Amino acid sequence: MARQSTSLSQPNDEWLQQQVSAGGEYSSKSELINELIRNARRAEALNQKLATAEQSGFTNQSPPDMLHLAKMIV
């Protein structure tokens, strides 16, 4: 796994630390940052799919089928 040094503003660093120490879902800031990046990538991919869909017109896919495909994107 690649190592990265990142400078954070004090409010962002405090927020990350609170998330790590609060619920136990994340064991480190690094783990939380990776999750935030994965979520951002999913959102970006979904927005790209939505933009393509808007430009292409109608679809024959049902809403559950579209949701299933969206979850498989990333």
mmCIF file of C-alpha atoms in Angstrom:
data_model
loop_
_atom_site.group_PDB
_atom_site.id
_atom_site.type_symbol
_atom_site.label_atom_id
_atom_site.label_comp_id
_atom_site.label_asym_id
_atom_site.label_seq_id
_atom_site.Cartn_x
_atom_site.Cartn_y
_atom_site.Cartn_z
ATOM 1 C CA MET A 1 0.000 0.000 0.000
ATOM 2 C CA ALA A 2 1.316 3.458 -0.870
ATOM 3 C CA ARG A 3 2.206 5.831 1.956
ATOM 4 C CA GLN A 4 1.149 9.458 1.695
ATOM 5 C CA SER A 5 1.943 12.435 3.871
ATOM 6 C CA THR A 6 -0.953 14.879 4.001
ATOM 7 C CA SER A 7 -1.346 18.162 5.839
ATOM 8 C CA LEU A 8 -4.774 18.733 7.356
ATOM 9 C CA SER A 9 -6.352 21.830 8.776
ATOM 10 C CA GLN A 10 -6.864 21.646 12.523
ATOM 11 C CA PRO A 11 -10.677 21.318 12.251
ATOM 12 C CA ASN A 12 -10.343 18.470 9.745
ATOM 13 C CA ASP A 13 -7.746 16.694 11.841
ATOM 14 C CA GLU A 14 -9.929 17.025 14.939
ATOM 15 C CA TRP A 15 -12.960 15.714 13.047
ATOM 16 C CA LEU A 16 -11.008 12.694 11.807
ATOM 17 C CA GLN A 17 -9.734 11.970 15.307
ATOM 18 C CA GLN A 18 -13.266 12.210 16.714
ATOM 19 C CA GLN A 19 -14.521 9.739 14.117
ATOM 20 C CA VAL A 20 -11.758 7.280 14.937
ATOM 21 C CA SER A 21 -12.117 7.509 18.701
ATOM 22 C CA ALA A 22 -15.931 7.795 18.858
ATOM 23 C CA GLY A 23 -17.508 4.667 17.471
ATOM 24 C CA GLY A 24 -14.843 2.115 16.861
ATOM 25 C CA GLU A 25 -15.870 1.664 13.218
ATOM 26 C CA TYR A 26 -12.441 2.890 12.110
ATOM 27 C CA SER A 27 -9.199 1.938 13.791
ATOM 28 C CA SER A 28 -7.153 4.774 12.281
ATOM 29 C CA LYS A 29 -7.398 8.051 10.417
ATOM 30 C CA SER A 30 -5.869 6.307 7.413
ATOM 31 C CA GLU A 31 -8.681 3.754 7.334
ATOM 32 C CA LEU A 32 -11.293 6.517 7.518
ATOM 33 C CA ILE A 33 -9.606 8.574 4.778
ATOM 34 C CA ASN A 34 -9.542 5.528 2.494
ATOM 35 C CA GLU A 35 -13.276 5.015 3.129
ATOM 36 C CA LEU A 36 -13.997 8.676 2.357
ATOM 37 C CA ILE A 37 -12.051 8.386 -0.906
ATOM 38 C CA ARG A 38 -13.915 5.193 -1.875
ATOM 39 C CA ASN A 39 -17.221 6.962 -1.219
ATOM 40 C CA ALA A 40 -16.148 9.955 -3.304
ATOM 41 C CA ARG A 41 -15.097 7.653 -6.167
ATOM 42 C CA ARG A 42 -18.460 5.867 -6.048
ATOM 43 C CA ALA A 43 -20.299 9.177 -6.090
ATOM 44 C CA GLU A 44 -18.200 10.401 -9.022
ATOM 45 C CA ALA A 45 -18.826 7.205 -11.000
ATOM 46 C CA LEU A 46 -22.536 7.382 -10.255
ATOM 47 C CA ASN A 47 -22.688 11.033 -11.340
ATOM 48 C CA GLN A 48 -20.932 10.118 -14.599
ATOM 49 C CA LYS A 49 -23.451 7.312 -15.187
ATOM 50 C CA LEU A 50 -26.340 9.677 -14.456
ATOM 51 C CA ALA A 51 -24.970 12.301 -16.845
ATOM 52 C CA THR A 52 -24.592 9.676 -19.577
ATOM 53 C CA ALA A 53 -28.107 8.405 -18.916
ATOM 54 C CA GLU A 54 -29.566 11.901 -19.084
ATOM 55 C CA GLN A 55 -27.913 12.464 -22.451
ATOM 56 C CA SER A 56 -29.007 9.123 -23.904
ATOM 57 C CA GLY A 57 -32.725 9.381 -23.187
ATOM 58 C CA PHE A 58 -34.995 6.699 -21.795
ATOM 59 C CA THR A 59 -34.041 3.258 -20.508
ATOM 60 C CA ASN A 60 -35.823 -0.060 -20.260
ATOM 61 C CA GLN A 61 -34.118 -0.871 -16.947
ATOM 62 C CA SER A 62 -36.211 -1.006 -13.817
ATOM 63 C CA PRO A 63 -35.201 1.133 -10.813
ATOM 64 C CA PRO A 64 -33.974 -1.967 -8.888
ATOM 65 C CA ASP A 65 -31.835 -2.985 -11.884
ATOM 66 C CA MET A 66 -30.325 0.506 -12.085
ATOM 67 C CA LEU A 67 -29.588 0.496 -8.356
ATOM 68 C CA HIS A 68 -27.919 -2.911 -8.622
ATOM 69 C CA LEU A 69 -25.684 -1.680 -11.458
ATOM 70 C CA ALA A 70 -24.829 1.510 -9.566
ATOM 71 C CA LYS A 71 -23.659 -0.523 -6.567
ATOM 72 C CA MET A 72 -21.374 -2.580 -8.824
ATOM 73 C CA ILE A 73 -19.582 0.482 -10.257
ATOM 74 C CA VAL A 74 -16.753 0.668 -7.751
#
